[in-house]
Amino acid sequence: MDFEVKLKGNKRDTKINEANGVVYLTFPILEQFGVKHGFSTRLGGVSEGMFSSMNLSFQRGDDREKVEENYKRICNVLNMNHKNVVLSNQVHDTKIKLVTKEDAGKGMIKESDIIGIDGLITKEKDIPLVTFYADCVPLFFYDPVKEVIAAAHSGWRGTKEKIGKKVVETMEEEFGCKKEDVVAVIGPSICQDCYEVSEDVVLEFQEVFKEETSLFVKAKENRKYNLDLWKVNSMILKEAGILEKHMSLPNLCTCCNPKLLFSHRASKGKRGNLAGFISL
């Protein structure tokens, strides 16, 4: 792997892997339970130009055949069946879908009716849940007692509305999970230093988090602010009842590593999509 990686925080929390030319990330906290999972990089696929090379989005103008080949390649190294993946359809909301066997392949080999969904939960075997990123925060969940997995996309709007907490609550309500058993990962995404927002975004967070907003917002001289989505999502997961020892924090910023990861901000929107995969 001949690229420089800028790491922040705890280096144990993300592992960089390479197999058959595909570079992907895994999380030791999930590996210890044998959960099949992975987070793509932009390396190891067949897409070209601004999509180079492991673009996993069918929605950004890339050739469908190339995207399908990318799925085959990454699912192969993750020991997953690409024909069974269930693709989310994210709109920066907090709607969550319970995935069943009937959903296998939706968005890949069959037309999908999964619309406006930012969170997926299942206890079905061999049905990989797939969510998409290019700066927003990936959240992964696993309950080793009830054997339930979940994945959620948490942009600033989803973070403000506490989608991570809603996922944990849904796991409890639908599958009898106990929050103290659940393991959670906050994945690679934009760091506070790179994530500049305007005052209106900060005001929306203040409506929800009140004085706690100061813990994850830093004012700049240009009347802008730096927002720490890593910090606020960790606060939300703790509020949801996730134990600190069961939480994996990110150490890779998408914007700081544009040669390794797609970043909307770093590329000014000219990019493909990363994807998070998790499967029982």
Short mmCIF file of C-alpha atoms in Angstrom, two decimals:
data_model
loop_
_atom_site.label_atom_id
_atom_site.label_comp_id
_atom_site.label_asym_id
_atom_site.label_seq_id
_atom_site.Cartn_x
_atom_site.Cartn_y
_atom_site.Cartn_z
CA MET A 1 0.00 0.00 0.00
CA ASP A 2 2.00 2.95 -1.32
CA PHE A 3 -0.03 5.82 0.09
CA GLU A 4 0.32 7.94 3.18
CA VAL A 5 -2.43 7.66 5.78
CA LYS A 6 -3.09 10.44 8.26
CA LEU A 7 -4.43 8.95 11.48
CA LYS A 8 -6.06 10.74 14.38
CA GLY A 9 -6.95 9.38 17.79
CA ASN A 10 -6.66 5.72 18.76
CA LYS A 11 -4.84 3.73 16.06
CA ARG A 12 -6.34 0.47 17.33
CA ASP A 13 -9.84 1.46 16.28
CA THR A 14 -9.41 1.05 12.51
CA LYS A 15 -7.46 -1.62 10.64
CA ILE A 16 -6.32 -1.19 7.02
CA ASN A 17 -6.41 -4.41 4.97
CA GLU A 18 -5.54 -5.42 1.42
CA ALA A 19 -6.66 -8.57 -0.41
CA ASN A 20 -6.73 -9.29 -4.15
CA GLY A 21 -5.86 -5.64 -4.78
CA VAL A 22 -8.83 -4.36 -2.76
CA VAL A 23 -7.96 -2.04 0.13
CA TYR A 24 -10.61 -1.98 2.85
CA LEU A 25 -11.04 -1.15 6.52
CA THR A 26 -12.21 -3.27 9.42
CA PHE A 27 -12.79 -2.63 13.12
CA PRO A 28 -11.15 -4.85 15.78
CA ILE A 29 -14.11 -4.43 18.15
CA LEU A 30 -16.29 -6.26 15.57
CA GLU A 31 -13.55 -8.65 14.44
CA GLN A 32 -13.31 -10.11 17.95
CA PHE A 33 -16.89 -11.39 17.58
CA GLY A 34 -16.35 -12.74 14.08
CA VAL A 35 -18.86 -10.34 12.54
CA LYS A 36 -18.43 -10.04 8.78
CA HIS A 37 -17.96 -6.37 8.01
CA GLY A 38 -15.87 -3.84 6.16
CA PHE A 39 -15.63 -0.26 5.01
CA SER A 40 -14.48 0.43 1.48
CA THR A 41 -11.71 2.74 0.37
CA ARG A 42 -11.44 4.19 -3.12
CA LEU A 43 -8.79 1.59 -4.04
CA GLY A 44 -9.20 -1.76 -5.78
CA GLY A 45 -12.08 -1.20 -8.19
CA VAL A 46 -12.51 -0.64 -11.92
CA SER A 47 -14.21 2.76 -12.06
CA GLU A 48 -12.39 5.63 -13.76
CA GLY A 49 -11.92 9.37 -13.56
CA MET A 50 -13.42 11.06 -10.52
CA PHE A 51 -14.96 7.67 -9.57
CA SER A 52 -11.57 5.99 -9.45
CA SER A 53 -11.61 3.28 -8.59
CA MET A 54 -13.86 1.59 -6.00
CA ASN A 55 -17.02 3.64 -6.44
CA LEU A 56 -20.03 1.84 -4.94
CA SER A 57 -22.80 4.26 -5.92
CA PHE A 58 -25.21 3.59 -8.78
CA GLN A 59 -26.55 7.14 -8.42
CA ARG A 60 -23.61 9.39 -9.31
CA GLY A 61 -23.25 8.79 -13.06
CA ASP A 62 -20.76 5.92 -13.09
CA ASP A 63 -21.19 2.96 -15.47
CA ARG A 64 -23.46 0.39 -13.84
CA GLU A 65 -21.34 -2.53 -15.06
CA LYS A 66 -18.27 -1.08 -13.37
CA VAL A 67 -20.10 -0.47 -10.10
CA GLU A 68 -21.39 -4.06 -10.16
CA GLU A 69 -17.85 -5.32 -10.67
CA ASN A 70 -16.72 -3.19 -7.72
CA TYR A 71 -19.38 -4.86 -5.55
CA LYS A 72 -18.23 -8.30 -6.67
CA ARG A 73 -14.63 -7.47 -5.76
CA ILE A 74 -15.23 -6.03 -2.30
CA CYS A 75 -17.88 -8.59 -1.34
CA ASN A 76 -15.48 -11.34 -2.36
CA VAL A 77 -12.79 -10.16 0.09
CA LEU A 78 -15.41 -9.61 2.81
CA ASN A 79 -16.78 -13.16 2.31
CA MET A 80 -20.21 -11.82 1.39
CA ASN A 81 -22.58 -12.64 -1.47
CA HIS A 82 -22.95 -9.47 -3.54
CA LYS A 83 -26.32 -10.71 -4.84
CA ASN A 84 -27.74 -10.60 -1.31
CA VAL A 85 -26.75 -7.04 -0.36
CA VAL A 86 -29.45 -4.62 0.75
CA LEU A 87 -28.68 -1.04 -0.25
CA SER A 88 -29.93 1.89 1.76
CA ASN A 89 -31.47 4.97 0.14
CA GLN A 90 -30.30 7.84 2.30
CA VAL A 91 -31.89 11.27 2.62
CA HIS A 92 -30.29 12.60 5.84
CA ASP A 93 -33.32 11.53 7.88
CA THR A 94 -33.74 9.04 10.75
CA LYS A 95 -36.07 6.44 9.23
CA ILE A 96 -35.02 2.87 10.00
CA LYS A 97 -35.97 -0.34 8.17
CA LEU A 98 -36.10 -3.85 9.57
CA VAL A 99 -34.53 -5.98 6.82
CA THR A 100 -35.99 -9.44 6.10
CA LYS A 101 -35.08 -12.28 3.73
CA GLU A 102 -37.45 -10.79 1.16
CA ASP A 103 -35.21 -7.71 0.96
CA ALA A 104 -32.08 -9.61 -0.13
CA GLY A 105 -30.64 -8.15 -3.31
CA LYS A 106 -32.70 -4.95 -3.31
CA GLY A 107 -30.81 -2.22 -5.11
CA MET A 108 -28.40 -4.75 -6.63
CA ILE A 109 -30.17 -7.54 -8.54
CA LYS A 110 -33.75 -6.44 -7.97
CA GLU A 111 -35.59 -3.16 -7.90
CA SER A 112 -35.69 -1.59 -4.46
CA ASP A 113 -38.63 -0.16 -2.57
CA ILE A 114 -36.28 0.96 0.22
CA ILE A 115 -36.69 4.72 -0.14
CA GLY A 116 -35.65 7.46 2.27
CA ILE A 117 -33.98 5.07 4.71
CA ASP A 118 -30.83 6.00 6.66
CA GLY A 119 -30.76 3.01 9.01
CA LEU A 120 -30.98 -0.76 8.47
CA ILE A 121 -31.39 -3.52 11.07
CA THR A 122 -31.56 -7.30 10.70
CA LYS A 123 -31.04 -10.62 12.42
CA GLU A 124 -31.10 -12.54 9.14
CA LYS A 125 -27.96 -14.46 8.18
CA ASP A 126 -25.97 -13.69 5.02
CA ILE A 127 -27.85 -10.51 4.10
CA PRO A 128 -25.25 -7.71 4.08
CA LEU A 129 -26.50 -4.27 5.06
CA VAL A 130 -24.90 -1.50 2.96
CA THR A 131 -24.84 2.23 3.68
CA PHE A 132 -23.00 5.00 1.80
CA TYR A 133 -20.56 7.81 2.67
CA ALA A 134 -18.23 10.52 1.45
CA ASP A 135 -17.75 12.53 4.70
CA CYS A 136 -20.86 11.67 6.76
CA VAL A 137 -20.56 9.39 9.78
CA PRO A 138 -21.00 5.59 9.46
CA LEU A 139 -22.47 3.85 12.48
CA PHE A 140 -22.34 0.06 12.93
CA PHE A 141 -24.02 -1.96 15.68
CA TYR A 142 -23.87 -5.58 16.84
CA ASP A 143 -25.60 -7.35 19.69
CA PRO A 144 -23.67 -10.60 20.35
CA VAL A 145 -26.42 -11.92 22.66
CA LYS A 146 -29.45 -11.55 20.36
CA GLU A 147 -27.30 -11.66 17.20
CA VAL A 148 -28.68 -8.50 15.65
CA ILE A 149 -26.77 -6.09 13.40
CA ALA A 150 -27.49 -2.55 12.26
CA ALA A 151 -25.96 0.18 10.15
CA ALA A 152 -26.83 3.86 9.96
CA HIS A 153 -25.80 6.93 7.99
CA SER A 154 -25.40 9.96 10.24
CA GLY A 155 -24.85 13.28 8.49
CA TRP A 156 -25.21 16.48 10.48
CA ARG A 157 -29.01 16.34 10.25
CA GLY A 158 -29.18 12.70 11.27
CA THR A 159 -26.72 13.40 14.05
CA LYS A 160 -28.77 16.33 15.34
CA GLU A 161 -31.83 14.05 15.37
CA LYS A 162 -29.82 11.31 17.16
CA ILE A 163 -30.20 8.51 14.63
CA GLY A 164 -27.67 6.42 16.58
CA LYS A 165 -29.88 6.46 19.66
CA LYS A 166 -32.94 5.65 17.56
CA VAL A 167 -31.18 2.59 16.13
CA VAL A 168 -30.36 1.29 19.63
CA GLU A 169 -33.94 1.91 20.78
CA THR A 170 -35.31 0.07 17.73
CA MET A 171 -33.01 -2.89 18.41
CA GLU A 172 -34.38 -3.00 21.96
CA GLU A 173 -38.03 -2.67 20.91
CA GLU A 174 -38.00 -5.07 17.97
CA PHE A 175 -35.52 -7.75 19.03
CA GLY A 176 -35.26 -7.48 22.80
CA CYS A 177 -31.66 -6.29 22.71
CA LYS A 178 -30.13 -4.81 25.85
CA LYS A 179 -28.20 -1.62 25.31
CA GLU A 180 -25.42 -2.73 27.65
CA ASP A 181 -24.75 -5.68 25.33
CA VAL A 182 -24.57 -3.68 22.09
CA VAL A 183 -21.21 -2.96 20.46
CA ALA A 184 -21.03 0.21 18.35
CA VAL A 185 -18.58 1.62 15.81
CA ILE A 186 -18.27 5.23 14.68
CA GLY A 187 -16.51 4.88 11.35
CA PRO A 188 -14.26 6.97 9.06
CA SER A 189 -15.75 10.38 8.32
CA ILE A 190 -14.87 14.06 8.30
CA CYS A 191 -12.97 15.33 11.35
CA GLN A 192 -13.67 18.54 13.26
CA ASP A 193 -10.70 20.41 11.76
CA CYS A 194 -12.05 19.80 8.23
CA TYR A 195 -15.75 20.25 8.91
CA GLU A 196 -16.66 23.92 8.74
CA VAL A 197 -20.33 24.90 9.14
CA SER A 198 -22.30 28.11 9.28
CA GLU A 199 -24.09 29.59 12.29
CA ASP A 200 -27.51 28.28 11.26
CA VAL A 201 -26.27 24.70 11.63
CA VAL A 202 -24.89 25.46 15.08
CA LEU A 203 -28.19 27.03 16.13
CA GLU A 204 -30.03 23.85 15.15
CA PHE A 205 -27.71 21.80 17.36
CA GLN A 206 -28.19 24.26 20.21
CA GLU A 207 -31.95 23.67 20.07
CA VAL A 208 -31.34 19.98 20.81
CA PHE A 209 -28.14 19.87 22.87
CA LYS A 210 -28.39 23.22 24.70
CA GLU A 211 -25.18 24.06 26.62
CA GLU A 212 -23.62 20.72 25.62
CA THR A 213 -23.15 22.15 22.12
CA SER A 214 -19.96 23.84 23.33
CA LEU A 215 -18.40 20.38 23.74
CA PHE A 216 -18.38 19.73 20.00
CA VAL A 217 -18.48 23.17 18.33
CA LYS A 218 -15.48 25.46 17.97
CA ALA A 219 -15.85 29.06 16.75
CA LYS A 220 -13.56 30.38 14.00
CA GLU A 221 -12.51 33.95 13.22
CA ASN A 222 -14.47 34.01 9.92
CA ARG A 223 -17.85 33.67 11.69
CA LYS A 224 -17.83 30.00 10.82
CA TYR A 225 -17.60 27.02 13.15
CA ASN A 226 -15.91 23.63 13.25
CA LEU A 227 -18.34 20.84 14.14
CA ASP A 228 -17.06 17.60 15.70
CA LEU A 229 -19.42 14.88 14.45
CA TRP A 230 -17.21 12.22 16.04
CA LYS A 231 -17.66 13.75 19.49
CA VAL A 232 -21.39 14.38 19.27
CA ASN A 233 -22.08 10.88 17.93
CA SER A 234 -20.10 9.36 20.81
CA MET A 235 -22.19 11.47 23.21
CA ILE A 236 -25.38 10.24 21.56
CA LEU A 237 -24.33 6.60 21.81
CA LYS A 238 -23.46 7.01 25.49
CA GLU A 239 -26.86 8.62 26.03
CA ALA A 240 -28.38 5.60 24.30
CA GLY A 241 -26.73 3.36 26.88
CA ILE A 242 -23.76 2.04 24.91
CA LEU A 243 -20.92 1.29 27.33
CA GLU A 244 -17.67 3.14 26.64
CA LYS A 245 -15.77 -0.17 26.47
CA HIS A 246 -18.19 -1.32 23.76
CA MET A 247 -17.61 1.72 21.55
CA SER A 248 -15.04 2.13 18.77
CA LEU A 249 -14.13 5.70 17.86
CA PRO A 250 -12.84 6.84 14.45
CA ASN A 251 -9.25 7.73 13.69
CA LEU A 252 -9.50 8.28 9.93
CA CYS A 253 -10.80 11.49 8.38
CA THR A 254 -12.18 11.21 4.87
CA CYS A 255 -11.21 14.78 4.01
CA CYS A 256 -7.64 14.39 5.34
CA ASN A 257 -7.11 11.26 3.22
CA PRO A 258 -8.52 12.02 -0.25
CA LYS A 259 -6.25 9.50 -2.00
CA LEU A 260 -7.57 6.70 0.20
CA LEU A 261 -11.18 7.76 0.81
CA PHE A 262 -13.84 9.66 -1.14
CA SER A 263 -14.58 13.06 0.40
CA HIS A 264 -17.30 15.40 -0.80
CA ARG A 265 -15.53 18.42 0.65
CA ALA A 266 -12.04 17.56 -0.54
CA SER A 267 -13.28 16.83 -4.09
CA LYS A 268 -15.84 19.65 -4.21
CA GLY A 269 -18.49 17.07 -5.04
CA LYS A 270 -16.62 15.30 -7.83
CA ARG A 271 -16.42 11.82 -6.37
CA GLY A 272 -17.83 8.37 -5.96
CA ASN A 273 -19.21 6.80 -2.78
CA LEU A 274 -17.65 4.70 -0.07
CA ALA A 275 -19.78 2.01 1.54
CA GLY A 276 -20.04 0.26 4.87
CA PHE A 277 -20.89 -3.46 4.93
CA ILE A 278 -22.03 -5.61 7.86
CA SER A 279 -23.48 -9.13 7.80
CA LEU A 280 -24.21 -12.03 10.15
#
